[in-house]
């Protein structure tokens, strides 16, 4: 589940690692964006979404949203008796790259994630050299929800948001929001070519696989996906095609990049 289509970036990795599972993808489209709303309000939306998802009889839940993981994962694990996998900004692998090249880390996430104590504690635990900086980019969530992926639009927004920063000082950019990987090419246009851009999607899918394997719960299904928008099953062909196109776009971006 995610607030919107960001979670498809995690679903995409899950489908590669676990192609024989059957999936429900839940986008809370009535309440997106989470990252600009008060925490308690968003928590309510998350619990409503998870109540619904659990009522569908799932064997595991992936909270494919950094914001939702940040504000609710512990409470979700206390309430529901099933494995719950979350996603968090990939700060640790980013900080580990500091040795040898002495370049800083920029975490891009929602304002709600960046405000949270859970995020600050994560950085405090890992960042002993004080090299982690952060920036919210709410515009990217809005563009993604409108299926506005044109690079000119994203690049001009990003240019403005990043203008106060000296981009040459960063070695790694962490995509700490699942809506952001769609804009990786636009980000690449602005940062020096040697910058690493990383996200937690692959790690999250790997965790899901590890947990299902350990519980002997791997499935021999067909990789079927049923899409829901805030509790309503998506039946209209145009929306379903849009979702499938996003999976194809992520394949293009990550597994058949044109610039290689
Ligand atoms: N995709 C979400 C995340 O990973 C949140 C976007 C939003 O709803 O603001 O943080």
PDB file of C-alpha atoms and ligand atoms in Angstrom:
ATOM      1  CA  UNK A   1       0.000   0.000   0.000  1.00  0.00           C
ATOM      2  CA  UNK A   2       0.927   3.601  -0.584  1.00  0.00           C
ATOM      3  CA  UNK A   3      -0.777   6.968  -0.596  1.00  0.00           C
ATOM      4  CA  UNK A   4      -0.746   6.761  -4.384  1.00  0.00           C
ATOM      5  CA  UNK A   5       1.234   5.461  -7.317  1.00  0.00           C
ATOM      6  CA  UNK A   6       4.614   5.660  -5.580  1.00  0.00           C
ATOM      7  CA  UNK A   7       4.138   2.154  -4.217  1.00  0.00           C
ATOM      8  CA  UNK A   8       4.254   0.818  -7.755  1.00  0.00           C
ATOM      9  CA  UNK A   9       8.020   1.418  -7.638  1.00  0.00           C
ATOM     10  CA  UNK A  10       8.140  -1.180  -4.833  1.00  0.00           C
ATOM     11  CA  UNK A  11       5.600  -3.485  -6.484  1.00  0.00           C
ATOM     12  CA  UNK A  12       7.833  -3.422  -9.560  1.00  0.00           C
ATOM     13  CA  UNK A  13      10.775  -4.815  -7.567  1.00  0.00           C
ATOM     14  CA  UNK A  14       8.557  -7.324  -5.766  1.00  0.00           C
ATOM     15  CA  UNK A  15       7.295  -8.639  -9.112  1.00  0.00           C
ATOM     16  CA  UNK A  16      10.869  -9.213 -10.241  1.00  0.00           C
ATOM     17  CA  UNK A  17      11.896 -11.033  -7.073  1.00  0.00           C
ATOM     18  CA  UNK A  18       8.596 -12.779  -6.416  1.00  0.00           C
ATOM     19  CA  UNK A  19       6.894 -13.199  -9.795  1.00  0.00           C
ATOM     20  CA  UNK A  20       4.711 -16.051  -8.585  1.00  0.00           C
ATOM     21  CA  UNK A  21       2.969 -14.200  -5.780  1.00  0.00           C
ATOM     22  CA  UNK A  22      -0.463 -12.643  -6.296  1.00  0.00           C
ATOM     23  CA  UNK A  23      -0.720  -9.004  -5.274  1.00  0.00           C
ATOM     24  CA  UNK A  24      -3.197  -6.427  -4.122  1.00  0.00           C
ATOM     25  CA  UNK A  25      -1.952  -2.918  -4.842  1.00  0.00           C
ATOM     26  CA  UNK A  26      -3.709  -0.300  -2.739  1.00  0.00           C
ATOM     27  CA  UNK A  27      -3.334   3.406  -3.518  1.00  0.00           C
ATOM     28  CA  UNK A  28      -5.047   5.730  -1.053  1.00  0.00           C
ATOM     29  CA  UNK A  29      -5.937   8.128  -3.846  1.00  0.00           C
ATOM     30  CA  UNK A  30      -8.628   9.911  -1.832  1.00  0.00           C
ATOM     31  CA  UNK A  31      -6.039  11.085   0.675  1.00  0.00           C
ATOM     32  CA  UNK A  32      -2.832  11.519  -1.302  1.00  0.00           C
ATOM     33  CA  UNK A  33      -0.538  13.375  -0.585  1.00  0.00           C
ATOM     34  CA  UNK A  34       0.213  12.095   2.905  1.00  0.00           C
ATOM     35  CA  UNK A  35       3.429  14.060   3.184  1.00  0.00           C
ATOM     36  CA  UNK A  36       1.785  17.471   3.475  1.00  0.00           C
ATOM     37  CA  UNK A  37      -0.928  16.575   6.003  1.00  0.00           C
ATOM     38  CA  UNK A  38      -0.891  16.430   9.817  1.00  0.00           C
ATOM     39  CA  UNK A  39       0.515  13.205  11.217  1.00  0.00           C
ATOM     40  CA  UNK A  40      -2.553  12.102  13.216  1.00  0.00           C
ATOM     41  CA  UNK A  41      -4.854  12.607  10.229  1.00  0.00           C
ATOM     42  CA  UNK A  42      -2.564  10.522   7.995  1.00  0.00           C
ATOM     43  CA  UNK A  43      -2.313   7.801  10.637  1.00  0.00           C
ATOM     44  CA  UNK A  44      -6.107   7.488  10.528  1.00  0.00           C
ATOM     45  CA  UNK A  45      -6.016   7.046   6.721  1.00  0.00           C
ATOM     46  CA  UNK A  46      -3.309   4.416   6.998  1.00  0.00           C
ATOM     47  CA  UNK A  47      -5.242   2.364   9.552  1.00  0.00           C
ATOM     48  CA  UNK A  48      -8.418   2.540   7.439  1.00  0.00           C
ATOM     49  CA  UNK A  49      -6.445   1.365   4.404  1.00  0.00           C
ATOM     50  CA  UNK A  50      -4.766  -1.474   6.285  1.00  0.00           C
ATOM     51  CA  UNK A  51      -8.063  -2.599   7.883  1.00  0.00           C
ATOM     52  CA  UNK A  52      -9.434  -2.965   4.376  1.00  0.00           C
ATOM     53  CA  UNK A  53      -6.347  -4.716   2.994  1.00  0.00           C
ATOM     54  CA  UNK A  54      -6.218  -7.170   5.900  1.00  0.00           C
ATOM     55  CA  UNK A  55      -9.938  -7.929   5.422  1.00  0.00           C
ATOM     56  CA  UNK A  56      -9.039  -9.170   1.918  1.00  0.00           C
ATOM     57  CA  UNK A  57      -7.060 -12.023   3.483  1.00  0.00           C
ATOM     58  CA  UNK A  58      -3.460 -11.100   2.669  1.00  0.00           C
ATOM     59  CA  UNK A  59      -0.555 -13.101   4.115  1.00  0.00           C
ATOM     60  CA  UNK A  60       1.850 -10.138   4.307  1.00  0.00           C
ATOM     61  CA  UNK A  61       1.668  -6.378   4.031  1.00  0.00           C
ATOM     62  CA  UNK A  62       4.220  -4.093   2.408  1.00  0.00           C
ATOM     63  CA  UNK A  63       3.934  -0.479   3.483  1.00  0.00           C
ATOM     64  CA  UNK A  64       5.377   0.866   0.229  1.00  0.00           C
ATOM     65  CA  UNK A  65       5.452   4.425   1.510  1.00  0.00           C
ATOM     66  CA  UNK A  66       8.303   6.000   3.458  1.00  0.00           C
ATOM     67  CA  UNK A  67       5.935   8.470   5.104  1.00  0.00           C
ATOM     68  CA  UNK A  68       3.488   5.800   6.287  1.00  0.00           C
ATOM     69  CA  UNK A  69       6.334   3.588   7.485  1.00  0.00           C
ATOM     70  CA  UNK A  70       7.858   6.475   9.371  1.00  0.00           C
ATOM     71  CA  UNK A  71       4.717   7.484  11.238  1.00  0.00           C
ATOM     72  CA  UNK A  72       2.834   4.205  11.673  1.00  0.00           C
ATOM     73  CA  UNK A  73       4.844   1.007  11.238  1.00  0.00           C
ATOM     74  CA  UNK A  74       5.283   0.246  14.946  1.00  0.00           C
ATOM     75  CA  UNK A  75       1.587   0.828  15.660  1.00  0.00           C
ATOM     76  CA  UNK A  76       0.618  -1.308  12.666  1.00  0.00           C
ATOM     77  CA  UNK A  77       2.806  -4.164  13.873  1.00  0.00           C
ATOM     78  CA  UNK A  78       1.213  -3.946  17.311  1.00  0.00           C
ATOM     79  CA  UNK A  79      -2.304  -4.111  15.868  1.00  0.00           C
ATOM     80  CA  UNK A  80      -2.068  -6.686  13.067  1.00  0.00           C
ATOM     81  CA  UNK A  81      -0.883 -10.226  13.352  1.00  0.00           C
ATOM     82  CA  UNK A  82       0.853 -10.649   9.996  1.00  0.00           C
ATOM     83  CA  UNK A  83       4.319  -9.829   8.685  1.00  0.00           C
ATOM     84  CA  UNK A  84       4.558  -6.119   7.872  1.00  0.00           C
ATOM     85  CA  UNK A  85       7.451  -4.899   5.753  1.00  0.00           C
ATOM     86  CA  UNK A  86       8.188  -1.177   5.657  1.00  0.00           C
ATOM     87  CA  UNK A  87      10.434   1.075   3.599  1.00  0.00           C
ATOM     88  CA  UNK A  88      12.733   3.763   4.912  1.00  0.00           C
ATOM     89  CA  UNK A  89      15.202   6.177   3.324  1.00  0.00           C
ATOM     90  CA  UNK A  90      18.354   4.240   2.384  1.00  0.00           C
ATOM     91  CA  UNK A  91      20.595   6.390   4.596  1.00  0.00           C
ATOM     92  CA  UNK A  92      22.908   3.584   5.696  1.00  0.00           C
ATOM     93  CA  UNK A  93      24.221   2.487   2.264  1.00  0.00           C
ATOM     94  CA  UNK A  94      24.497   6.162   1.321  1.00  0.00           C
ATOM     95  CA  UNK A  95      26.625   7.067   4.357  1.00  0.00           C
ATOM     96  CA  UNK A  96      28.841   4.015   3.797  1.00  0.00           C
ATOM     97  CA  UNK A  97      29.913   5.538   0.472  1.00  0.00           C
ATOM     98  CA  UNK A  98      31.452   8.527   2.302  1.00  0.00           C
ATOM     99  CA  UNK A  99      34.739   6.727   2.940  1.00  0.00           C
ATOM    100  CA  UNK A 100      37.052   7.143  -0.018  1.00  0.00           C
ATOM    101  CA  UNK A 101      35.291   9.986  -1.754  1.00  0.00           C
ATOM    102  CA  UNK A 102      34.233  12.446   0.956  1.00  0.00           C
ATOM    103  CA  UNK A 103      31.011  13.541  -0.673  1.00  0.00           C
ATOM    104  CA  UNK A 104      27.822  14.307   1.237  1.00  0.00           C
ATOM    105  CA  UNK A 105      24.420  12.611   1.168  1.00  0.00           C
ATOM    106  CA  UNK A 106      21.189  14.341   0.178  1.00  0.00           C
ATOM    107  CA  UNK A 107      17.956  12.694   1.334  1.00  0.00           C
ATOM    108  CA  UNK A 108      14.871  13.652  -0.669  1.00  0.00           C
ATOM    109  CA  UNK A 109      11.593  12.779   1.058  1.00  0.00           C
ATOM    110  CA  UNK A 110       8.264  14.227   2.144  1.00  0.00           C
ATOM    111  CA  UNK A 111       8.084  16.946   4.764  1.00  0.00           C
ATOM    112  CA  UNK A 112       6.247  14.575   7.109  1.00  0.00           C
ATOM    113  CA  UNK A 113       9.037  11.973   6.861  1.00  0.00           C
ATOM    114  CA  UNK A 114      11.719  14.608   7.409  1.00  0.00           C
ATOM    115  CA  UNK A 115       9.915  16.032  10.452  1.00  0.00           C
ATOM    116  CA  UNK A 116       9.680  12.664  12.174  1.00  0.00           C
ATOM    117  CA  UNK A 117      11.777  11.600  15.120  1.00  0.00           C
ATOM    118  CA  UNK A 118      12.149   8.165  13.511  1.00  0.00           C
ATOM    119  CA  UNK A 119      13.998   9.760  10.598  1.00  0.00           C
ATOM    120  CA  UNK A 120      16.155  11.932  12.883  1.00  0.00           C
ATOM    121  CA  UNK A 121      17.064   8.904  14.984  1.00  0.00           C
ATOM    122  CA  UNK A 122      18.002   6.947  11.863  1.00  0.00           C
ATOM    123  CA  UNK A 123      20.349   9.740  10.761  1.00  0.00           C
ATOM    124  CA  UNK A 124      21.784  10.173  14.276  1.00  0.00           C
ATOM    125  CA  UNK A 125      22.552   6.461  14.503  1.00  0.00           C
ATOM    126  CA  UNK A 126      24.375   6.302  11.181  1.00  0.00           C
ATOM    127  CA  UNK A 127      25.719   9.732  10.292  1.00  0.00           C
ATOM    128  CA  UNK A 128      28.738  10.236  12.568  1.00  0.00           C
ATOM    129  CA  UNK A 129      30.470  12.699  10.200  1.00  0.00           C
ATOM    130  CA  UNK A 130      27.466  14.998   9.861  1.00  0.00           C
ATOM    131  CA  UNK A 131      27.198  14.558   6.094  1.00  0.00           C
ATOM    132  CA  UNK A 132      23.478  13.937   5.671  1.00  0.00           C
ATOM    133  CA  UNK A 133      21.296  16.788   4.435  1.00  0.00           C
ATOM    134  CA  UNK A 134      17.664  16.656   3.374  1.00  0.00           C
ATOM    135  CA  UNK A 135      15.075  18.368   1.223  1.00  0.00           C
ATOM    136  CA  UNK A 136      11.314  17.867   0.796  1.00  0.00           C
ATOM    137  CA  UNK A 137      10.021  17.739  -2.791  1.00  0.00           C
ATOM    138  CA  UNK A 138       6.209  17.754  -2.605  1.00  0.00           C
ATOM    139  CA  UNK A 139       5.930  18.835  -6.243  1.00  0.00           C
ATOM    140  CA  UNK A 140       7.205  15.459  -7.448  1.00  0.00           C
ATOM    141  CA  UNK A 141       4.378  13.661  -5.621  1.00  0.00           C
ATOM    142  CA  UNK A 142       1.878  15.995  -7.264  1.00  0.00           C
ATOM    143  CA  UNK A 143       3.366  15.508 -10.741  1.00  0.00           C
ATOM    144  CA  UNK A 144       3.369  11.729 -10.343  1.00  0.00           C
ATOM    145  CA  UNK A 145      -0.257  11.643  -9.225  1.00  0.00           C
ATOM    146  CA  UNK A 146      -1.188  13.592 -12.369  1.00  0.00           C
ATOM    147  CA  UNK A 147       0.927  11.202 -14.487  1.00  0.00           C
ATOM    148  CA  UNK A 148       2.975  14.242 -15.432  1.00  0.00           C
ATOM    149  CA  UNK A 149       6.388  12.718 -16.114  1.00  0.00           C
ATOM    150  CA  UNK A 150       7.661  15.103 -18.795  1.00  0.00           C
ATOM    151  CA  UNK A 151      11.301  15.797 -18.036  1.00  0.00           C
ATOM    152  CA  UNK A 152      11.073  19.527 -18.921  1.00  0.00           C
ATOM    153  CA  UNK A 153       8.411  20.037 -16.237  1.00  0.00           C
ATOM    154  CA  UNK A 154      10.210  18.031 -13.550  1.00  0.00           C
ATOM    155  CA  UNK A 155      13.627  19.507 -14.351  1.00  0.00           C
ATOM    156  CA  UNK A 156      12.392  23.075 -14.139  1.00  0.00           C
ATOM    157  CA  UNK A 157      10.728  22.367 -10.746  1.00  0.00           C
ATOM    158  CA  UNK A 158      13.823  20.554  -9.494  1.00  0.00           C
ATOM    159  CA  UNK A 159      16.139  23.333 -10.655  1.00  0.00           C
ATOM    160  CA  UNK A 160      14.240  25.806  -8.552  1.00  0.00           C
ATOM    161  CA  UNK A 161      14.055  23.560  -5.469  1.00  0.00           C
ATOM    162  CA  UNK A 162      17.722  22.600  -5.646  1.00  0.00           C
ATOM    163  CA  UNK A 163      18.981  26.102  -6.447  1.00  0.00           C
ATOM    164  CA  UNK A 164      20.071  26.959  -2.871  1.00  0.00           C
ATOM    165  CA  UNK A 165      22.333  23.865  -2.800  1.00  0.00           C
ATOM    166  CA  UNK A 166      25.786  23.316  -4.258  1.00  0.00           C
ATOM    167  CA  UNK A 167      25.092  20.026  -6.042  1.00  0.00           C
ATOM    168  CA  UNK A 168      28.771  19.212  -6.583  1.00  0.00           C
ATOM    169  CA  UNK A 169      29.211  18.475  -2.876  1.00  0.00           C
ATOM    170  CA  UNK A 170      26.944  15.376  -2.943  1.00  0.00           C
ATOM    171  CA  UNK A 171      28.065  11.829  -3.696  1.00  0.00           C
ATOM    172  CA  UNK A 172      24.729  10.114  -3.097  1.00  0.00           C
ATOM    173  CA  UNK A 173      21.112  11.145  -3.434  1.00  0.00           C
ATOM    174  CA  UNK A 174      18.637   9.046  -1.455  1.00  0.00           C
ATOM    175  CA  UNK A 175      15.138   8.804  -2.880  1.00  0.00           C
ATOM    176  CA  UNK A 176      13.268   8.655   0.429  1.00  0.00           C
ATOM    177  CA  UNK A 177       9.801   8.762  -1.088  1.00  0.00           C
ATOM    178  CA  UNK A 178       8.421   6.043  -3.336  1.00  0.00           C
ATOM    179  CA  UNK A 179       7.043   8.602  -5.789  1.00  0.00           C
ATOM    180  CA  UNK A 180      10.529   9.893  -6.623  1.00  0.00           C
ATOM    181  CA  UNK A 181      12.140   7.066  -8.663  1.00  0.00           C
ATOM    182  CA  UNK A 182       9.951   8.048 -11.645  1.00  0.00           C
ATOM    183  CA  UNK A 183      11.998  11.254 -11.814  1.00  0.00           C
ATOM    184  CA  UNK A 184      15.447   9.727 -11.626  1.00  0.00           C
ATOM    185  CA  UNK A 185      16.373  10.819 -15.158  1.00  0.00           C
ATOM    186  CA  UNK A 186      15.355  14.392 -14.389  1.00  0.00           C
ATOM    187  CA  UNK A 187      17.460  14.377 -11.216  1.00  0.00           C
ATOM    188  CA  UNK A 188      20.410  12.981 -13.158  1.00  0.00           C
ATOM    189  CA  UNK A 189      20.329  15.988 -15.443  1.00  0.00           C
ATOM    190  CA  UNK A 190      21.050  18.278 -12.506  1.00  0.00           C
ATOM    191  CA  UNK A 191      23.578  16.392 -10.389  1.00  0.00           C
ATOM    192  CA  UNK A 192      27.168  15.620 -11.439  1.00  0.00           C
ATOM    193  CA  UNK A 193      27.286  12.388 -13.502  1.00  0.00           C
ATOM    194  CA  UNK A 194      29.135  10.387 -10.824  1.00  0.00           C
ATOM    195  CA  UNK A 195      26.374  10.855  -8.223  1.00  0.00           C
ATOM    196  CA  UNK A 196      24.710   7.660  -7.010  1.00  0.00           C
ATOM    197  CA  UNK A 197      20.929   7.787  -6.790  1.00  0.00           C
ATOM    198  CA  UNK A 198      19.527   5.089  -4.538  1.00  0.00           C
ATOM    199  CA  UNK A 199      16.175   4.067  -3.078  1.00  0.00           C
ATOM    200  CA  UNK A 200      14.912   1.456  -0.644  1.00  0.00           C
ATOM    201  CA  UNK A 201      12.610  -0.338  -3.112  1.00  0.00           C
ATOM    202  CA  UNK A 202      14.888  -3.245  -3.884  1.00  0.00           C
ATOM    203  CA  UNK A 203      15.795  -3.772  -0.215  1.00  0.00           C
ATOM    204  CA  UNK A 204      12.103  -3.756   0.706  1.00  0.00           C
ATOM    205  CA  UNK A 205      11.263  -6.401  -1.890  1.00  0.00           C
ATOM    206  CA  UNK A 206      14.228  -8.460  -0.698  1.00  0.00           C
ATOM    207  CA  UNK A 207      12.946  -8.276   2.885  1.00  0.00           C
ATOM    208  CA  UNK A 208       9.539  -9.438   1.750  1.00  0.00           C
ATOM    209  CA  UNK A 209      11.089 -12.402  -0.036  1.00  0.00           C
ATOM    210  CA  UNK A 210      13.257 -13.306   2.962  1.00  0.00           C
ATOM    211  CA  UNK A 211      10.252 -13.227   5.299  1.00  0.00           C
ATOM    212  CA  UNK A 212       7.999 -15.310   3.059  1.00  0.00           C
ATOM    213  CA  UNK A 213      10.778 -17.837   2.512  1.00  0.00           C
ATOM    214  CA  UNK A 214      11.471 -18.106   6.239  1.00  0.00           C
ATOM    215  CA  UNK A 215       7.784 -18.703   6.926  1.00  0.00           C
ATOM    216  CA  UNK A 216       7.486 -21.281   4.149  1.00  0.00           C
ATOM    217  CA  UNK A 217       4.854 -19.060   2.537  1.00  0.00           C
ATOM    218  CA  UNK A 218       6.096 -18.687  -1.016  1.00  0.00           C
ATOM    219  CA  UNK A 219       3.307 -19.126  -3.504  1.00  0.00           C
ATOM    220  CA  UNK A 220       3.079 -20.582  -6.993  1.00  0.00           C
ATOM    221  CA  UNK A 221       0.538 -18.123  -8.338  1.00  0.00           C
ATOM    222  CA  UNK A 222       0.618 -16.149 -11.539  1.00  0.00           C
ATOM    223  CA  UNK A 223       1.783 -12.707 -10.430  1.00  0.00           C
ATOM    224  CA  UNK A 224      -1.801 -11.488 -10.611  1.00  0.00           C
ATOM    225  CA  UNK A 225      -2.341  -7.870  -9.456  1.00  0.00           C
ATOM    226  CA  UNK A 226      -5.641  -6.421  -8.286  1.00  0.00           C
ATOM    227  CA  UNK A 227      -5.585  -2.627  -7.967  1.00  0.00           C
ATOM    228  CA  UNK A 228      -7.593  -0.706  -5.375  1.00  0.00           C
ATOM    229  CA  UNK A 229      -8.046   3.010  -4.919  1.00  0.00           C
ATOM    230  CA  UNK A 230      -9.044   3.832  -1.324  1.00  0.00           C
ATOM    231  CA  UNK A 231     -11.154   0.708  -0.884  1.00  0.00           C
ATOM    232  CA  UNK A 232     -12.649   0.585  -4.389  1.00  0.00           C
ATOM    233  CA  UNK A 233     -11.495  -2.010  -6.868  1.00  0.00           C
ATOM    234  CA  UNK A 234     -10.158  -0.403 -10.039  1.00  0.00           C
ATOM    235  CA  UNK A 235     -12.126  -1.750 -12.984  1.00  0.00           C
ATOM    236  CA  UNK A 236     -11.846   0.947 -15.620  1.00  0.00           C
ATOM    237  CA  UNK A 237      -9.471  -0.014 -18.383  1.00  0.00           C
ATOM    238  CA  UNK A 238      -7.822   3.376 -18.710  1.00  0.00           C
ATOM    239  CA  UNK A 239      -6.640   3.449 -15.096  1.00  0.00           C
ATOM    240  CA  UNK A 240      -5.525  -0.179 -15.254  1.00  0.00           C
ATOM    241  CA  UNK A 241      -3.568   0.582 -18.411  1.00  0.00           C
ATOM    242  CA  UNK A 242      -1.976   3.603 -16.720  1.00  0.00           C
ATOM    243  CA  UNK A 243      -0.810   1.399 -13.836  1.00  0.00           C
ATOM    244  CA  UNK A 244       0.584  -1.236 -16.172  1.00  0.00           C
ATOM    245  CA  UNK A 245       2.351   1.498 -18.136  1.00  0.00           C
ATOM    246  CA  UNK A 246       4.058   2.651 -14.961  1.00  0.00           C
ATOM    247  CA  UNK A 247       5.464  -0.849 -14.437  1.00  0.00           C
ATOM    248  CA  UNK A 248       6.720  -0.808 -18.033  1.00  0.00           C
ATOM    249  CA  UNK A 249       8.209   2.664 -17.527  1.00  0.00           C
ATOM    250  CA  UNK A 250      10.121   1.437 -14.462  1.00  0.00           C
ATOM    251  CA  UNK A 251      11.423  -1.512 -16.471  1.00  0.00           C
ATOM    252  CA  UNK A 252      12.714   0.923 -19.079  1.00  0.00           C
ATOM    253  CA  UNK A 253      14.256   3.153 -16.435  1.00  0.00           C
ATOM    254  CA  UNK A 254      15.992   0.496 -14.342  1.00  0.00           C
ATOM    255  CA  UNK A 255      16.551  -2.516 -16.546  1.00  0.00           C
ATOM    256  CA  UNK A 256      16.840  -1.203 -20.112  1.00  0.00           C
ATOM    257  CA  UNK A 257      18.189   2.325 -19.595  1.00  0.00           C
ATOM    258  CA  UNK A 258      18.654   4.104 -22.910  1.00  0.00           C
ATOM    259  CA  UNK A 259      21.809   5.935 -21.764  1.00  0.00           C
ATOM    260  CA  UNK A 260      23.804   2.684 -21.297  1.00  0.00           C
TER     261      UNK A 260
HETATM  262  N1  LIG B   1       4.987   7.831  -1.513  1.00  0.00           N
HETATM  263  C1  LIG B   1       5.057   8.331  -0.210  1.00  0.00           C
HETATM  264  C2  LIG B   1       6.406   8.151   0.442  1.00  0.00           C
HETATM  265  O1  LIG B   1       7.096   7.207   0.126  1.00  0.00           O
HETATM  266  C3  LIG B   1       4.378   9.609   0.174  1.00  0.00           C
HETATM  267  C4  LIG B   1       3.939  10.607  -0.837  1.00  0.00           C
HETATM  268  C5  LIG B   1       2.823  11.463  -0.267  1.00  0.00           C
HETATM  269  O2  LIG B   1       1.699  10.975  -0.215  1.00  0.00           O
HETATM  270  O3  LIG B   1       3.096  12.611   0.129  1.00  0.00           O
HETATM  271  O4  LIG B   1       6.804   8.883   1.302  1.00  0.00           O
END
